[in-house]
């Protein structure tokens, strides 16, 4: 079974919003977190992993990308899934993995963290929908 080999140690990054965005209530702003001590995720058996993904210290991420209307139900940062969100964001930003692979590892990592099946499925569905937006933005940027 896959597993995180280190616990997540993060720190909130001060808000750097400028202009009118700085006047928004905190719940409307996107928080930023920094990984203080890098961690590893072993895919497959911990003793004989198929792959080890390393998230370096200093990596900054925004937690789970939850649309504003749903943040009362699913906050952007929660101990039950923030490490999976950090892993997913790093995989995406590294450019070493396909979007589909990042999303698959995210789904698996949620299970490793003990996320109940219903919420795990909902969060996976949300990142797959986010993938459609992500691909559409890349296509539009390429056309311009």
mmCIF file of the C-alpha atoms, coordinates in Angstrom:
data_MODEL
# 
_entry.id   MODEL 
# 
loop_
_atom_site.group_PDB 
_atom_site.id 
_atom_site.type_symbol 
_atom_site.label_atom_id 
_atom_site.label_alt_id 
_atom_site.label_comp_id 
_atom_site.label_asym_id 
_atom_site.label_entity_id 
_atom_site.label_seq_id 
_atom_site.pdbx_PDB_ins_code 
_atom_site.Cartn_x 
_atom_site.Cartn_y 
_atom_site.Cartn_z 
_atom_site.occupancy 
_atom_site.B_iso_or_equiv 
_atom_site.pdbx_formal_charge 
_atom_site.auth_seq_id 
_atom_site.auth_comp_id 
_atom_site.auth_asym_id 
_atom_site.auth_atom_id 
_atom_site.pdbx_PDB_model_num 
ATOM 1   C CA . UNK A 1 1   ? 0.000   0.000  0.000   1.00 0.00 ? 1   UNK A CA 1 
ATOM 2   C CA . UNK A 1 2   ? 1.233   3.502  -0.818  1.00 0.00 ? 2   UNK A CA 1 
ATOM 3   C CA . UNK A 1 3   ? 2.082   5.847  2.034   1.00 0.00 ? 3   UNK A CA 1 
ATOM 4   C CA . UNK A 1 4   ? 3.485   9.178  3.074   1.00 0.00 ? 4   UNK A CA 1 
ATOM 5   C CA . UNK A 1 5   ? 6.921   8.583  4.585   1.00 0.00 ? 5   UNK A CA 1 
ATOM 6   C CA . UNK A 1 6   ? 7.064   11.888 6.460   1.00 0.00 ? 6   UNK A CA 1 
ATOM 7   C CA . UNK A 1 7   ? 4.502   14.053 8.187   1.00 0.00 ? 7   UNK A CA 1 
ATOM 8   C CA . UNK A 1 8   ? 3.554   17.419 6.734   1.00 0.00 ? 8   UNK A CA 1 
ATOM 9   C CA . UNK A 1 9   ? 5.035   20.499 8.403   1.00 0.00 ? 9   UNK A CA 1 
ATOM 10  C CA . UNK A 1 10  ? 3.762   23.739 6.885   1.00 0.00 ? 10  UNK A CA 1 
ATOM 11  C CA . UNK A 1 11  ? 3.574   27.432 7.681   1.00 0.00 ? 11  UNK A CA 1 
ATOM 12  C CA . UNK A 1 12  ? 1.054   29.999 6.491   1.00 0.00 ? 12  UNK A CA 1 
ATOM 13  C CA . UNK A 1 13  ? 2.557   32.483 4.040   1.00 0.00 ? 13  UNK A CA 1 
ATOM 14  C CA . UNK A 1 14  ? 1.577   36.119 4.643   1.00 0.00 ? 14  UNK A CA 1 
ATOM 15  C CA . UNK A 1 15  ? -1.013  37.546 2.273   1.00 0.00 ? 15  UNK A CA 1 
ATOM 16  C CA . UNK A 1 16  ? 0.573   39.541 -0.544  1.00 0.00 ? 16  UNK A CA 1 
ATOM 17  C CA . UNK A 1 17  ? -2.650  40.676 -2.232  1.00 0.00 ? 17  UNK A CA 1 
ATOM 18  C CA . UNK A 1 18  ? -2.532  44.222 -3.582  1.00 0.00 ? 18  UNK A CA 1 
ATOM 19  C CA . UNK A 1 19  ? -5.093  46.822 -4.512  1.00 0.00 ? 19  UNK A CA 1 
ATOM 20  C CA . UNK A 1 20  ? -8.771  46.084 -3.950  1.00 0.00 ? 20  UNK A CA 1 
ATOM 21  C CA . UNK A 1 21  ? -8.072  42.369 -3.429  1.00 0.00 ? 21  UNK A CA 1 
ATOM 22  C CA . UNK A 1 22  ? -6.440  43.308 -0.119  1.00 0.00 ? 22  UNK A CA 1 
ATOM 23  C CA . UNK A 1 23  ? -9.807  44.641 1.113   1.00 0.00 ? 23  UNK A CA 1 
ATOM 24  C CA . UNK A 1 24  ? -11.626 41.329 0.622   1.00 0.00 ? 24  UNK A CA 1 
ATOM 25  C CA . UNK A 1 25  ? -12.570 39.367 3.749   1.00 0.00 ? 25  UNK A CA 1 
ATOM 26  C CA . UNK A 1 26  ? -10.033 36.634 4.605   1.00 0.00 ? 26  UNK A CA 1 
ATOM 27  C CA . UNK A 1 27  ? -12.440 33.869 3.536   1.00 0.00 ? 27  UNK A CA 1 
ATOM 28  C CA . UNK A 1 28  ? -12.500 35.264 -0.008  1.00 0.00 ? 28  UNK A CA 1 
ATOM 29  C CA . UNK A 1 29  ? -8.717  35.332 -0.339  1.00 0.00 ? 29  UNK A CA 1 
ATOM 30  C CA . UNK A 1 30  ? -6.674  32.301 -1.328  1.00 0.00 ? 30  UNK A CA 1 
ATOM 31  C CA . UNK A 1 31  ? -4.368  31.210 1.494   1.00 0.00 ? 31  UNK A CA 1 
ATOM 32  C CA . UNK A 1 32  ? -0.794  30.154 0.727   1.00 0.00 ? 32  UNK A CA 1 
ATOM 33  C CA . UNK A 1 33  ? 1.172   27.533 2.624   1.00 0.00 ? 33  UNK A CA 1 
ATOM 34  C CA . UNK A 1 34  ? 4.862   26.696 2.570   1.00 0.00 ? 34  UNK A CA 1 
ATOM 35  C CA . UNK A 1 35  ? 6.269   23.225 3.166   1.00 0.00 ? 35  UNK A CA 1 
ATOM 36  C CA . UNK A 1 36  ? 8.873   23.721 5.897   1.00 0.00 ? 36  UNK A CA 1 
ATOM 37  C CA . UNK A 1 37  ? 10.300  20.211 5.731   1.00 0.00 ? 37  UNK A CA 1 
ATOM 38  C CA . UNK A 1 38  ? 10.054  18.291 2.483   1.00 0.00 ? 38  UNK A CA 1 
ATOM 39  C CA . UNK A 1 39  ? 8.201   15.001 2.502   1.00 0.00 ? 39  UNK A CA 1 
ATOM 40  C CA . UNK A 1 40  ? 8.016   11.862 0.389   1.00 0.00 ? 40  UNK A CA 1 
ATOM 41  C CA . UNK A 1 41  ? 5.154   9.767  -0.913  1.00 0.00 ? 41  UNK A CA 1 
ATOM 42  C CA . UNK A 1 42  ? 5.894   6.130  -1.721  1.00 0.00 ? 42  UNK A CA 1 
ATOM 43  C CA . UNK A 1 43  ? 3.697   4.726  -4.496  1.00 0.00 ? 43  UNK A CA 1 
ATOM 44  C CA . UNK A 1 44  ? 3.132   1.016  -3.989  1.00 0.00 ? 44  UNK A CA 1 
ATOM 45  C CA . UNK A 1 45  ? 4.737   -0.897 -1.145  1.00 0.00 ? 45  UNK A CA 1 
ATOM 46  C CA . UNK A 1 46  ? 6.619   1.183  1.413   1.00 0.00 ? 46  UNK A CA 1 
ATOM 47  C CA . UNK A 1 47  ? 9.411   -1.428 1.490   1.00 0.00 ? 47  UNK A CA 1 
ATOM 48  C CA . UNK A 1 48  ? 9.616   -1.730 -2.325  1.00 0.00 ? 48  UNK A CA 1 
ATOM 49  C CA . UNK A 1 49  ? 7.920   1.343  -3.822  1.00 0.00 ? 49  UNK A CA 1 
ATOM 50  C CA . UNK A 1 50  ? 7.245   1.589  -7.544  1.00 0.00 ? 50  UNK A CA 1 
ATOM 51  C CA . UNK A 1 51  ? 8.060   5.285  -7.275  1.00 0.00 ? 51  UNK A CA 1 
ATOM 52  C CA . UNK A 1 52  ? 8.921   7.825  -4.575  1.00 0.00 ? 52  UNK A CA 1 
ATOM 53  C CA . UNK A 1 53  ? 7.632   11.363 -5.106  1.00 0.00 ? 53  UNK A CA 1 
ATOM 54  C CA . UNK A 1 54  ? 9.542   14.015 -3.165  1.00 0.00 ? 54  UNK A CA 1 
ATOM 55  C CA . UNK A 1 55  ? 7.982   17.367 -2.307  1.00 0.00 ? 55  UNK A CA 1 
ATOM 56  C CA . UNK A 1 56  ? 10.822  19.757 -1.419  1.00 0.00 ? 56  UNK A CA 1 
ATOM 57  C CA . UNK A 1 57  ? 10.967  22.167 1.498   1.00 0.00 ? 57  UNK A CA 1 
ATOM 58  C CA . UNK A 1 58  ? 10.119  25.695 0.482   1.00 0.00 ? 58  UNK A CA 1 
ATOM 59  C CA . UNK A 1 59  ? 7.364   24.583 -1.922  1.00 0.00 ? 59  UNK A CA 1 
ATOM 60  C CA . UNK A 1 60  ? 4.356   26.933 -1.726  1.00 0.00 ? 60  UNK A CA 1 
ATOM 61  C CA . UNK A 1 61  ? 0.802   25.833 -2.487  1.00 0.00 ? 61  UNK A CA 1 
ATOM 62  C CA . UNK A 1 62  ? -2.771  27.001 -1.910  1.00 0.00 ? 62  UNK A CA 1 
ATOM 63  C CA . UNK A 1 63  ? -4.338  23.938 -0.304  1.00 0.00 ? 63  UNK A CA 1 
ATOM 64  C CA . UNK A 1 64  ? -7.370  22.408 -1.954  1.00 0.00 ? 64  UNK A CA 1 
ATOM 65  C CA . UNK A 1 65  ? -8.721  24.553 -4.804  1.00 0.00 ? 65  UNK A CA 1 
ATOM 66  C CA . UNK A 1 66  ? -12.295 24.770 -3.564  1.00 0.00 ? 66  UNK A CA 1 
ATOM 67  C CA . UNK A 1 67  ? -14.732 27.199 -5.233  1.00 0.00 ? 67  UNK A CA 1 
ATOM 68  C CA . UNK A 1 68  ? -15.943 29.892 -2.833  1.00 0.00 ? 68  UNK A CA 1 
ATOM 69  C CA . UNK A 1 69  ? -19.571 28.655 -2.476  1.00 0.00 ? 69  UNK A CA 1 
ATOM 70  C CA . UNK A 1 70  ? -18.360 25.254 -1.234  1.00 0.00 ? 70  UNK A CA 1 
ATOM 71  C CA . UNK A 1 71  ? -15.722 26.400 1.287   1.00 0.00 ? 71  UNK A CA 1 
ATOM 72  C CA . UNK A 1 72  ? -18.159 26.108 4.195   1.00 0.00 ? 72  UNK A CA 1 
ATOM 73  C CA . UNK A 1 73  ? -18.359 22.361 3.500   1.00 0.00 ? 73  UNK A CA 1 
ATOM 74  C CA . UNK A 1 74  ? -14.805 21.788 2.310   1.00 0.00 ? 74  UNK A CA 1 
ATOM 75  C CA . UNK A 1 75  ? -12.236 24.310 3.561   1.00 0.00 ? 75  UNK A CA 1 
ATOM 76  C CA . UNK A 1 76  ? -9.135  24.871 1.454   1.00 0.00 ? 76  UNK A CA 1 
ATOM 77  C CA . UNK A 1 77  ? -6.915  23.562 4.261   1.00 0.00 ? 77  UNK A CA 1 
ATOM 78  C CA . UNK A 1 78  ? -7.909  20.682 6.514   1.00 0.00 ? 78  UNK A CA 1 
ATOM 79  C CA . UNK A 1 79  ? -5.664  18.128 8.257   1.00 0.00 ? 79  UNK A CA 1 
ATOM 80  C CA . UNK A 1 80  ? -7.559  15.247 6.614   1.00 0.00 ? 80  UNK A CA 1 
ATOM 81  C CA . UNK A 1 81  ? -6.370  16.176 3.109   1.00 0.00 ? 81  UNK A CA 1 
ATOM 82  C CA . UNK A 1 82  ? -3.888  19.068 3.079   1.00 0.00 ? 82  UNK A CA 1 
ATOM 83  C CA . UNK A 1 83  ? -0.903  16.750 2.574   1.00 0.00 ? 83  UNK A CA 1 
ATOM 84  C CA . UNK A 1 84  ? -2.583  15.172 -0.464  1.00 0.00 ? 84  UNK A CA 1 
ATOM 85  C CA . UNK A 1 85  ? -3.267  18.695 -1.800  1.00 0.00 ? 85  UNK A CA 1 
ATOM 86  C CA . UNK A 1 86  ? 0.401   19.676 -1.338  1.00 0.00 ? 86  UNK A CA 1 
ATOM 87  C CA . UNK A 1 87  ? 1.497   16.509 -3.136  1.00 0.00 ? 87  UNK A CA 1 
ATOM 88  C CA . UNK A 1 88  ? -0.953  17.117 -6.002  1.00 0.00 ? 88  UNK A CA 1 
ATOM 89  C CA . UNK A 1 89  ? 0.051   20.773 -6.410  1.00 0.00 ? 89  UNK A CA 1 
ATOM 90  C CA . UNK A 1 90  ? 3.767   19.928 -6.424  1.00 0.00 ? 90  UNK A CA 1 
ATOM 91  C CA . UNK A 1 91  ? 3.278   17.173 -8.996  1.00 0.00 ? 91  UNK A CA 1 
ATOM 92  C CA . UNK A 1 92  ? 1.385   19.597 -11.250 1.00 0.00 ? 92  UNK A CA 1 
ATOM 93  C CA . UNK A 1 93  ? 3.893   22.420 -10.878 1.00 0.00 ? 93  UNK A CA 1 
ATOM 94  C CA . UNK A 1 94  ? 6.919   20.160 -11.362 1.00 0.00 ? 94  UNK A CA 1 
ATOM 95  C CA . UNK A 1 95  ? 5.857   19.334 -14.928 1.00 0.00 ? 95  UNK A CA 1 
ATOM 96  C CA . UNK A 1 96  ? 7.152   15.779 -14.461 1.00 0.00 ? 96  UNK A CA 1 
ATOM 97  C CA . UNK A 1 97  ? 3.722   14.148 -14.489 1.00 0.00 ? 97  UNK A CA 1 
ATOM 98  C CA . UNK A 1 98  ? 0.608   14.208 -16.640 1.00 0.00 ? 98  UNK A CA 1 
ATOM 99  C CA . UNK A 1 99  ? -2.467  15.878 -15.198 1.00 0.00 ? 99  UNK A CA 1 
ATOM 100 C CA . UNK A 1 100 ? -4.203  12.486 -15.126 1.00 0.00 ? 100 UNK A CA 1 
ATOM 101 C CA . UNK A 1 101 ? -1.335  10.935 -13.133 1.00 0.00 ? 101 UNK A CA 1 
ATOM 102 C CA . UNK A 1 102 ? -1.375  13.825 -10.642 1.00 0.00 ? 102 UNK A CA 1 
ATOM 103 C CA . UNK A 1 103 ? -5.111  13.360 -10.124 1.00 0.00 ? 103 UNK A CA 1 
ATOM 104 C CA . UNK A 1 104 ? -4.767  9.565  -9.723  1.00 0.00 ? 104 UNK A CA 1 
ATOM 105 C CA . UNK A 1 105 ? -2.061  9.947  -7.080  1.00 0.00 ? 105 UNK A CA 1 
ATOM 106 C CA . UNK A 1 106 ? -4.203  12.579 -5.319  1.00 0.00 ? 106 UNK A CA 1 
ATOM 107 C CA . UNK A 1 107 ? -7.124  10.125 -5.157  1.00 0.00 ? 107 UNK A CA 1 
ATOM 108 C CA . UNK A 1 108 ? -4.865  7.385  -3.807  1.00 0.00 ? 108 UNK A CA 1 
ATOM 109 C CA . UNK A 1 109 ? -3.247  9.756  -1.277  1.00 0.00 ? 109 UNK A CA 1 
ATOM 110 C CA . UNK A 1 110 ? -6.669  10.765 0.049   1.00 0.00 ? 110 UNK A CA 1 
ATOM 111 C CA . UNK A 1 111 ? -7.312  7.078  0.779   1.00 0.00 ? 111 UNK A CA 1 
ATOM 112 C CA . UNK A 1 112 ? -3.937  6.740  2.499   1.00 0.00 ? 112 UNK A CA 1 
ATOM 113 C CA . UNK A 1 113 ? -4.891  9.684  4.729   1.00 0.00 ? 113 UNK A CA 1 
ATOM 114 C CA . UNK A 1 114 ? -8.151  7.934  5.650   1.00 0.00 ? 114 UNK A CA 1 
ATOM 115 C CA . UNK A 1 115 ? -10.571 10.133 3.693   1.00 0.00 ? 115 UNK A CA 1 
ATOM 116 C CA . UNK A 1 116 ? -14.003 8.426  3.560   1.00 0.00 ? 116 UNK A CA 1 
ATOM 117 C CA . UNK A 1 117 ? -14.939 7.067  0.119   1.00 0.00 ? 117 UNK A CA 1 
ATOM 118 C CA . UNK A 1 118 ? -17.786 9.535  -0.493  1.00 0.00 ? 118 UNK A CA 1 
ATOM 119 C CA . UNK A 1 119 ? -15.602 12.614 0.109   1.00 0.00 ? 119 UNK A CA 1 
ATOM 120 C CA . UNK A 1 120 ? -12.644 11.047 -1.664  1.00 0.00 ? 120 UNK A CA 1 
ATOM 121 C CA . UNK A 1 121 ? -14.808 10.520 -4.751  1.00 0.00 ? 121 UNK A CA 1 
ATOM 122 C CA . UNK A 1 122 ? -16.219 14.050 -4.560  1.00 0.00 ? 122 UNK A CA 1 
ATOM 123 C CA . UNK A 1 123 ? -12.760 15.604 -4.257  1.00 0.00 ? 123 UNK A CA 1 
ATOM 124 C CA . UNK A 1 124 ? -11.416 13.458 -7.102  1.00 0.00 ? 124 UNK A CA 1 
ATOM 125 C CA . UNK A 1 125 ? -14.381 14.481 -9.256  1.00 0.00 ? 125 UNK A CA 1 
ATOM 126 C CA . UNK A 1 126 ? -13.643 18.120 -8.464  1.00 0.00 ? 126 UNK A CA 1 
ATOM 127 C CA . UNK A 1 127 ? -9.981  17.851 -9.521  1.00 0.00 ? 127 UNK A CA 1 
ATOM 128 C CA . UNK A 1 128 ? -11.031 16.093 -12.741 1.00 0.00 ? 128 UNK A CA 1 
ATOM 129 C CA . UNK A 1 129 ? -13.456 18.956 -13.459 1.00 0.00 ? 129 UNK A CA 1 
ATOM 130 C CA . UNK A 1 130 ? -10.621 21.348 -12.659 1.00 0.00 ? 130 UNK A CA 1 
ATOM 131 C CA . UNK A 1 131 ? -8.545  19.459 -15.232 1.00 0.00 ? 131 UNK A CA 1 
ATOM 132 C CA . UNK A 1 132 ? -11.072 20.378 -17.923 1.00 0.00 ? 132 UNK A CA 1 
ATOM 133 C CA . UNK A 1 133 ? -10.688 24.073 -17.022 1.00 0.00 ? 133 UNK A CA 1 
ATOM 134 C CA . UNK A 1 134 ? -6.915  23.685 -16.889 1.00 0.00 ? 134 UNK A CA 1 
ATOM 135 C CA . UNK A 1 135 ? -6.780  22.094 -20.369 1.00 0.00 ? 135 UNK A CA 1 
ATOM 136 C CA . UNK A 1 136 ? -9.178  24.710 -21.785 1.00 0.00 ? 136 UNK A CA 1 
ATOM 137 C CA . UNK A 1 137 ? -6.971  27.550 -20.477 1.00 0.00 ? 137 UNK A CA 1 
ATOM 138 C CA . UNK A 1 138 ? -3.899  25.916 -22.028 1.00 0.00 ? 138 UNK A CA 1 
ATOM 139 C CA . UNK A 1 139 ? -5.694  25.610 -25.368 1.00 0.00 ? 139 UNK A CA 1 
ATOM 140 C CA . UNK A 1 140 ? -6.862  29.234 -25.286 1.00 0.00 ? 140 UNK A CA 1 
ATOM 141 C CA . UNK A 1 141 ? -3.369  30.428 -24.313 1.00 0.00 ? 141 UNK A CA 1 
ATOM 142 C CA . UNK A 1 142 ? -1.920  28.426 -27.216 1.00 0.00 ? 142 UNK A CA 1 
ATOM 143 C CA . UNK A 1 143 ? -4.392  29.929 -29.718 1.00 0.00 ? 143 UNK A CA 1 
ATOM 144 C CA . UNK A 1 144 ? -3.710  33.561 -28.755 1.00 0.00 ? 144 UNK A CA 1 
# 
